Amino acid sequence: MTTSVAIEIDESLDPFARANLDDPYRYYTRLRGIGPVLFLPSRSVYLVTTYDGVDAALRDFRTFSSAQGAFFPKASTVRPLGRRQFELIRRAYERAPDATGKVLSAVMARIGSGLLKRDPYPMTTPFIDADPPQHTNNRRAVQPFFSKQAVEQAAPMVRGHVTDLVERALGQRNIDAVQAFSIELPSRVTADFTGMRAPEQHLFNWAEAIFDMGGAEPTRATRRHAAQAYAWLLGSGARDLPEGCMSRQIIESGCAPGAGGTLEATADRILGLGAIWSAALDTTTSLISNMLNAFADHGDQWERLRAKPELAESAVEEALRFDSPIRMFFRTNTVEAVLGGVSIPAEARVGVIFASANRDPAKFSEPDVFDIGRKPNPHLAFGASVHLCLGAPLARLEATLLLRELARRVRFIERCGGGERTGNSLTNGFRMLPLRLIEA
């Protein structure tokens, strides 16, 4: 096969530029029109833009490694000093987990914003920042908590929250869908499912900030919110847990009963909980708001859903494809590789753009059309292969049950004001989404 060098692009096509975050799909179309793999010298990063390229990179973990971090800044543990620091923390947690957690919590509360300004990034998780076989062990340690049976058992709990929230929303008629559904439903479900109950006033900012730290230049506010989240997580978040809950089992045992792996008795257990908690909140929040926004723009699809409620699951999948909660994650090449006929050198930082892949016309017919009956729909919104999102079944359940209840009780979804996007570096969702619900 003939290979070529990646086409260089200028700063106007930076994925972290405000204009591109605010208008992502026009931006992705421009990228795909230039080439399947592009090089941005100002960030020293390769960008994978097509479905085939993103899918191949996600499935080849040996070549496109997550071990140096899935955020834009590399993980601190790839450097000698970072490895030594992590080893000291690991030993401290083994000997005195409570005391170590309190000390680290105090450190993050006081100077965490400054620590998080560092590149490489000092916080890594045992899931998205690891490769097999370590990732396999870590994933197996918690996988039973998210099994099909476990999620099915959670359905009555989720349905109860959905019924309550829809009833409240209809009583108001005009709502901010972010507050009414996108934040409230995942926060309730996450608390009941995991046992972790963060202060309600901080939930949205904390979960969003942890992902926004994955960008190139997080703001002071982002660093402050992320530091507060980590301080809570390392302190009371990991201590004040109900007996027998999923989170306490992970802290105390490092795994689910009968699991095929075990998280080490170190910061991995707490950081693993943090990853589960933040992903369960932020990505599900984005899914729900993006889904309702799409239906507000496509009244014909809402009528179609109301006429055929059995399309609810398919509608959730199309919402995930059409306006993906995750923009992109990063990998590091272990060896020279070729994607789409383009050569990527070893040790390169590679951005795999999920949301661009999901609008690739080479894979999806009429990709810019919102079609709730789309079949097949092999989108990559939750990733692929070993890093397929752990909590995807729970997120799908929340969105599907919410959609079914709304379709049963709401005749029209209309806008009653302008929405506001978050502008997050790695996720795509709303901070505010004013909608009017016309009861059936």
XYZ file of N, CA, C and O in Angstrom, residues 104-244:
564
model
N -4.290 13.900 50.903
C -4.419 14.270 49.502
C -5.638 15.147 49.256
O -5.613 16.058 48.420
N -6.706 14.882 49.993
C -7.897 15.722 49.872
C -7.592 17.159 50.280
O -7.983 18.114 49.611
N -6.850 17.312 51.386
C -6.478 18.656 51.850
C -5.561 19.341 50.850
O -5.692 20.550 50.578
N -4.639 18.584 50.269
C -3.723 19.156 49.277
C -4.500 19.644 48.062
O -4.276 20.765 47.566
N -5.423 18.828 47.562
C -6.202 19.221 46.389
C -7.079 20.425 46.685
O -7.254 21.303 45.839
N -7.635 20.478 47.897
C -8.491 21.610 48.257
C -7.710 22.915 48.306
O -8.226 23.975 47.953
N -6.443 22.830 48.721
C -5.649 24.048 48.893
C -4.914 24.466 47.619
O -4.948 25.631 47.232
N -4.223 23.536 46.985
C -3.383 23.906 45.846
C -3.675 23.064 44.606
O -2.901 23.040 43.651
N -4.827 22.390 44.619
C -5.156 21.495 43.513
C -5.256 22.193 42.172
O -4.850 21.647 41.145
N -5.782 23.404 42.164
C -5.916 24.126 40.901
C -4.562 24.325 40.238
O -4.421 24.193 39.018
N -3.537 24.622 41.046
C -2.190 24.786 40.508
C -1.599 23.473 40.046
O -0.951 23.404 38.997
N -1.848 22.397 40.809
C -1.312 21.086 40.425
C -1.906 20.616 39.103
O -1.213 20.021 38.273
N -3.179 20.894 38.902
C -3.847 20.435 37.685
C -3.470 21.272 36.464
O -3.838 20.921 35.341
N -2.747 22.350 36.678
C -2.288 23.163 35.563
C -1.098 22.506 34.864
O -0.713 22.884 33.764
N -0.523 21.525 35.517
C 0.688 20.879 35.000
C 0.412 20.074 33.736
O -0.661 19.523 33.536
N 1.426 20.027 32.880
C 1.457 19.116 31.756
C 2.804 18.386 31.863
O 3.844 19.036 31.802
N 2.850 17.094 32.099
C 1.761 16.130 31.971
C 0.737 16.176 33.107
O 0.997 16.703 34.177
N -0.418 15.576 32.813
C -1.551 15.605 33.719
C -1.319 14.648 34.890
O -0.994 13.474 34.677
N -1.518 15.106 36.135
C -1.154 14.280 37.288
C -2.180 13.226 37.696
O -1.880 12.375 38.516
N -3.405 13.295 37.155
C -4.445 12.355 37.574
C -4.753 11.383 36.440
O -5.074 11.803 35.325
N -4.632 10.093 36.693
C -5.004 9.081 35.709
C -5.947 8.080 36.351
O -6.010 7.968 37.575
N -6.685 7.364 35.522
C -7.642 6.390 36.042
C -7.254 4.995 35.580
O -6.552 4.827 34.577
N -7.731 3.972 36.278
C -7.375 2.593 35.901
C -8.151 2.063 34.705
O -7.966 0.905 34.335
N -9.015 2.881 34.108
C -9.824 2.401 32.994
C -9.398 3.032 31.664
O -8.770 2.376 30.844
N -9.696 4.292 31.438
C -9.400 4.873 30.125
C -7.914 5.165 29.940
O -7.468 5.396 28.814
N -7.133 5.141 31.018
C -5.700 5.438 30.921
C -4.844 4.185 31.104
O -3.764 4.235 31.685
N -5.315 3.059 30.629
C -4.579 1.802 30.768
C -4.813 0.928 29.544
O -5.825 1.059 28.856
N -3.864 0.047 29.278
C -3.964 -0.936 28.200
C -4.019 -2.334 28.804
O -3.583 -2.550 29.936
N -4.522 -3.309 28.029
C -4.404 -4.700 28.475
C -2.929 -5.090 28.606
O -2.092 -4.550 27.876
N -2.574 -5.975 29.530
C -3.475 -6.760 30.385
C -3.942 -6.034 31.648
O -4.871 -6.497 32.295
N -3.285 -4.910 32.009
C -3.691 -4.203 33.214
C -5.124 -3.709 33.104
O -5.924 -3.822 34.046
N -5.481 -3.160 31.949
C -6.842 -2.682 31.740
C -7.843 -3.827 31.858
O -8.934 -3.657 32.423
N -7.481 -4.980 31.337
C -8.380 -6.138 31.400
C -8.685 -6.500 32.850
O -9.837 -6.730 33.229
N -7.650 -6.538 33.675
C -7.841 -6.813 35.103
C -8.734 -5.765 35.752
O -9.668 -6.088 36.493
N -8.440 -4.502 35.479
C -9.191 -3.421 36.111
C -10.655 -3.437 35.689
O -11.556 -3.234 36.511
N -10.868 -3.669 34.421
C -12.238 -3.692 33.903
C -13.018 -4.870 34.488
O -14.184 -4.720 34.888
N -12.390 -6.026 34.529
C -13.070 -7.190 35.073
C -13.411 -7.031 36.546
O -14.367 -7.637 37.047
N -12.633 -6.213 37.247
C -12.888 -6.009 38.673
C -14.258 -5.381 38.927
O -14.900 -5.665 39.940
N -14.716 -4.534 38.007
C -15.975 -3.809 38.231
C -17.062 -4.174 37.235
O -18.214 -3.763 37.399
N -16.728 -4.949 36.203
C -17.704 -5.265 35.156
C -19.004 -5.867 35.691
O -20.092 -5.525 35.207
N -18.968 -6.779 36.690
C -20.233 -7.349 37.173
C -21.226 -6.309 37.693
O -22.442 -6.552 37.661
N -20.732 -5.177 38.174
C -21.650 -4.133 38.641
C -22.476 -3.563 37.491
O -23.541 -2.971 37.725
N -21.978 -3.703 36.245
C -22.642 -3.131 35.078
C -23.129 -4.213 34.124
O -23.349 -3.948 32.940
N -23.295 -5.416 34.625
C -23.779 -6.518 33.800
C -25.215 -6.260 33.355
O -25.915 -5.404 33.899
N -25.644 -7.023 32.373
C -27.022 -6.898 31.884
C -28.017 -7.106 33.021
O -28.998 -6.363 33.152
N -27.747 -8.099 33.855
C -28.653 -8.388 34.967
C -28.679 -7.230 35.961
O -29.747 -6.841 36.450
N -27.508 -6.663 36.277
C -27.449 -5.566 37.241
C -28.207 -4.341 36.730
O -28.916 -3.672 37.494
N -28.058 -4.042 35.450
C -28.754 -2.887 34.881
C -30.258 -3.145 34.826
O -31.062 -2.246 35.111
N -30.653 -4.371 34.491
C -32.081 -4.698 34.486
C -32.693 -4.543 35.877
O -33.821 -4.084 36.028
N -31.926 -4.924 36.901
C -32.426 -4.785 38.267
C -32.579 -3.330 38.674
O -33.374 -3.003 39.566
N -31.818 -2.450 38.007
C -31.902 -1.024 38.310
C -33.072 -0.343 37.608
O -33.405 0.805 37.935
N -33.698 -1.026 36.660
C -34.740 -0.398 35.855
C -35.897 0.168 36.679
O -36.339 1.297 36.422
N -36.433 -0.546 37.673
C -37.529 0.044 38.466
C -37.108 1.328 39.170
O -37.899 2.275 39.273
N -35.893 1.359 39.675
C -35.389 2.576 40.319
C -35.327 3.724 39.321
O -35.794 4.842 39.593
N -34.770 3.464 38.145
C -34.670 4.504 37.121
C -36.052 4.956 36.686
O -36.323 6.156 36.564
N -36.955 4.012 36.492
C -38.315 4.343 36.053
C -39.028 5.223 37.080
O -39.753 6.155 36.722
N -38.810 4.944 38.351
C -39.422 5.771 39.393
C -38.948 7.210 39.323
O -39.752 8.160 39.443
N -37.656 7.420 39.126
C -37.133 8.778 39.008
C -37.652 9.458 37.740
O -37.989 10.644 37.763
N -37.729 8.718 36.647
C -38.236 9.279 35.392
C -39.672 9.749 35.561
O -40.025 10.874 35.173
N -40.518 8.913 36.140
C -41.927 9.272 36.333
C -42.060 10.532 37.170
O -42.846 11.438 36.848
N -41.290 10.618 38.241
C -41.341 11.783 39.123
C -40.894 13.047 38.396
O -41.548 14.098 38.485
N -39.806 12.960 37.648
C -39.269 14.144 36.973
C -40.170 14.619 35.842
O -40.335 15.833 35.636
N -40.760 13.699 35.099
C -41.673 14.100 34.031
C -42.917 14.754 34.620
O -43.412 15.762 34.100
N -43.425 14.209 35.720
C -44.587 14.804 36.382
C -44.277 16.235 36.827
O -45.084 17.153 36.635
N -43.112 16.434 37.407
C -42.704 17.778 37.826
C -42.595 18.716 36.638
O -43.043 19.871 36.688
N -41.977 18.242 35.570
C -41.765 19.083 34.392
C -43.085 19.503 33.763
O -43.257 20.666 33.354
N -44.033 18.590 33.691
C -45.328 18.931 33.112
C -46.079 19.924 33.977
O -46.877 20.721 33.472
N -45.825 19.892 35.267
C -46.434 20.885 36.142
C -45.903 22.280 35.904
O -46.579 23.276 36.171
N -44.676 22.373 35.373
C -44.071 23.681 35.090
C -44.340 24.132 33.657
O -44.369 25.313 33.365
N -44.447 23.187 32.764
C -44.639 23.398 31.327
C -43.388 23.957 30.661
O -42.816 23.328 29.800
N -42.953 25.175 31.035
C -41.707 25.722 30.509
C -40.569 25.307 31.440
O -40.613 25.598 32.643
N -39.565 24.663 30.888
C -38.497 24.121 31.725
C -37.129 24.431 31.133
O -37.005 24.755 29.943
N -36.121 24.369 31.971
C -34.755 24.237 31.500
C -34.494 22.734 31.524
O -34.371 22.123 32.588
N -34.427 22.127 30.345
C -34.314 20.669 30.266
C -33.041 20.153 30.922
O -32.995 19.003 31.366
N -32.008 20.982 30.990
C -30.769 20.558 31.650
C -31.022 20.342 33.135
O -30.647 19.320 33.713
N -31.674 21.318 33.770
C -31.967 21.197 35.191
C -33.058 20.160 35.458
O -32.973 19.375 36.405
N -34.093 20.153 34.616
C -35.238 19.276 34.859
C -34.923 17.810 34.636
O -35.413 16.936 35.371
N -34.098 17.511 33.626
C -33.830 16.117 33.276
C -32.348 15.766 33.214
O -31.905 14.784 33.804
N -31.576 16.556 32.477
C -30.214 16.153 32.122
C -29.290 16.041 33.323
O -28.393 15.191 33.343
N -29.473 16.901 34.311
C -28.671 16.819 35.525
C -29.363 15.945 36.570
O -28.759 15.046 37.161
N -30.638 16.186 36.761
C -31.341 15.563 37.873
C -31.448 14.046 37.727
O -31.223 13.294 38.694
N -31.769 13.565 36.529
C -31.930 12.117 36.371
C -30.605 11.371 36.559
O -30.539 10.437 37.381
N -29.521 11.726 35.859
C -28.267 11.012 36.094
C -27.742 11.137 37.524
O -27.148 10.191 38.048
N -27.954 12.302 38.153
C -27.440 12.463 39.514
C -28.193 11.549 40.485
O -27.589 10.919 41.363
N -29.501 11.449 40.327
C -30.281 10.548 41.181
C -29.886 9.086 40.936
O -29.665 8.315 41.882
N -29.834 8.726 39.663
C -29.541 7.334 39.323
C -28.131 6.955 39.759
O -27.902 5.879 40.322
N -27.174 7.836 39.508
C -25.795 7.557 39.893
C -25.671 7.388 41.405
O -24.973 6.488 41.889
N -26.360 8.239 42.158
C -26.314 8.140 43.612
C -26.896 6.807 44.086
O -26.317 6.124 44.937
N -28.030 6.425 43.528
C -28.665 5.172 43.946
C -27.884 3.955 43.458
O -27.806 2.938 44.153
N -27.312 4.046 42.269
C -26.639 2.903 41.668
C -25.257 2.664 42.277
O -24.857 1.525 42.504
N -24.530 3.752 42.546
C -23.151 3.607 43.037
C -23.007 3.852 44.530
O -22.044 3.397 45.145
N -23.922 4.628 45.119
C -23.795 5.006 46.525
C -23.051 6.318 46.719
O -22.962 6.818 47.845
N -22.509 6.900 45.666
C -21.752 8.154 45.774
C -22.709 9.338 45.611
O -23.372 9.466 44.591
N -22.747 10.187 46.629
C -23.666 11.327 46.620
C -22.883 12.617 46.835
O -22.600 13.011 47.963
N -22.532 13.244 45.736
C -21.800 14.507 45.800
C -22.760 15.641 46.150
O -23.973 15.528 45.926
N -22.245 16.738 46.705
C -23.100 17.896 46.988
C -23.814 18.364 45.732
O -23.184 18.607 44.697
N -25.141 18.478 45.803
C -25.937 18.769 44.615
C -25.535 20.069 43.929
O -25.571 20.167 42.703
N -25.139 21.062 44.707
C -24.828 22.361 44.118
C -23.576 22.338 43.259
O -23.330 23.259 42.486
N -22.779 21.284 43.392
C -21.518 21.208 42.643
C -21.536 20.164 41.528
O -20.580 20.101 40.741
N -22.569 19.347 41.456
C -22.567 18.183 40.575
C -22.204 18.524 39.135
O -21.294 17.935 38.548
N -22.930 19.470 38.554
C -22.736 19.769 37.135
C -21.333 20.297 36.870
O -20.622 19.811 35.985
N -20.906 21.289 37.651
C -19.595 21.902 37.428
C -18.460 20.920 37.663
O -17.461 20.906 36.924
N -18.588 20.076 38.671
C -17.520 19.129 38.976
C -17.372 18.077 37.874
O -16.275 17.820 37.392
N -18.493 17.464 37.481
C -18.426 16.418 36.461
C -17.932 16.982 35.133
O -17.104 16.367 34.451
N -18.413 18.155 34.771
C -17.981 18.775 33.516
C -16.496 19.120 33.555
O -15.758 18.930 32.580
N -16.042 19.629 34.694
C -14.648 20.065 34.801
C -13.671 18.916 34.647
O -12.598 19.075 34.047
N -14.006 17.739 35.173
C -13.093 16.603 35.072
C -12.826 16.273 33.611
O -11.691 15.972 33.217
N -13.848 16.368 32.761
C -13.635 16.132 31.330
C -12.982 17.331 30.659
O -12.130 17.168 29.775
N -13.349 18.526 31.063
C -12.781 19.719 30.433
C -11.287 19.836 30.707
O -10.559 20.490 29.958
N -10.808 19.188 31.782
C -9.378 19.156 32.045
C -8.617 18.414 30.947
O -7.405 18.535 30.832
N -9.333 17.653 30.130
C -8.698 16.899 29.065
C -8.319 17.712 27.862
O -7.720 17.197 26.916
N -8.660 19.001 27.869
C -8.302 19.870 26.761
C -6.888 20.401 26.873
O -6.121 20.025 27.756
N -6.541 21.299 25.962
C -5.168 21.808 25.906
C -4.913 22.910 26.922
O -3.818 23.007 27.486
N -5.901 23.746 27.171
C -5.693 24.914 28.030
C -6.905 25.129 28.937
O -7.705 26.045 28.726
N -7.098 24.273 29.946
C -8.249 24.432 30.836
C -8.217 25.766 31.558
O -7.150 26.242 31.952
N -9.368 26.367 31.715
C -9.461 27.659 32.367
C -9.227 27.529 33.871
O -9.243 26.420 34.430
N -9.044 28.651 34.516
C -8.862 28.649 35.970
C -10.099 28.079 36.657
O -9.990 27.317 37.619
N -11.286 28.436 36.139
C -12.520 27.920 36.741
C -12.604 26.405 36.596
O -13.004 25.695 37.530
N -12.217 25.888 35.423
C -12.219 24.438 35.216
C -11.284 23.754 36.195
O -11.631 22.746 36.826
N -10.074 24.293 36.354
C -9.106 23.683 37.268
C -9.612 23.745 38.700
O -9.435 22.788 39.477
N -10.244 24.843 39.068
C -10.757 24.978 40.433
C -11.858 23.949 40.694
O -11.863 23.268 41.728
N -12.790 23.817 39.762
C -13.879 22.858 39.945
C -13.351 21.420 39.971
O -13.810 20.598 40.773
N -12.397 21.113 39.091
C -11.828 19.764 39.076
C -11.098 19.468 40.383
O -11.204 18.362 40.931
N -10.351 20.444 40.881
C -9.641 20.258 42.152
C -10.622 20.027 43.295
O -10.401 19.178 44.172
N -11.735 20.767 43.301
C -12.763 20.573 44.327
C -13.355 19.164 44.242
O -13.596 18.513 45.261
N -13.584 18.706 42.999
C -14.148 17.365 42.810
C -13.188 16.303 43.328
O -13.593 15.364 44.028
N -11.914 16.438 43.000
C -10.932 15.451 43.467
C -10.767 15.520 44.982
O -10.585 14.486 45.644
N -10.822 16.711 45.551
C -10.715 16.853 47.005
C -11.868 16.128 47.695
O -11.673 15.412 48.687
N -13.081 16.314 47.169
C -14.236 15.602 47.723
C -14.084 14.101 47.550
O -14.311 13.318 48.477
N -13.671 13.690 46.349
C -13.544 12.275 46.051
C -12.520 11.601 46.962
O -12.774 10.526 47.518
N -11.361 12.224 47.147
C -10.301 11.651 47.963
C -10.627 11.690 49.450
O -10.028 10.962 50.243
N -11.569 12.552 49.815
C -11.940 12.694 51.211
C -13.276 12.048 51.517
O -13.428 10.827 51.504
N -14.291 12.878 51.771
C -15.585 12.361 52.211
C -16.284 11.524 51.144
O -17.062 10.620 51.458
N -16.024 11.803 49.863
C -16.670 11.036 48.806
C -16.364 9.564 48.872
O -17.214 8.714 48.564
N -15.138 9.221 49.249
C -14.737 7.817 49.340
C -14.976 7.225 50.727
O -14.858 6.011 50.909
N -15.292 8.062 51.711
C -15.493 7.571 53.085
C -16.961 7.452 53.456
O -17.364 6.487 54.110
N -17.752 8.438 53.053
C -19.150 8.484 53.495
C -20.039 7.709 52.524
O -20.845 8.278 51.784
N -19.893 6.396 52.539
C -20.610 5.532 51.603
C -21.514 4.576 52.362
O -21.132 4.048 53.401
N -22.725 4.335 51.851
C -23.629 3.393 52.515
C -23.032 1.984 52.555
O -22.311 1.573 51.639
N -23.340 1.251 53.586
C -22.876 -0.130 53.704
C -23.407 -0.965 52.531
O -24.572 -0.884 52.171
N -22.513 -1.746 51.953
C -22.922 -2.673 50.909
C -23.078 -2.092 49.524
O -23.329 -2.838 48.574
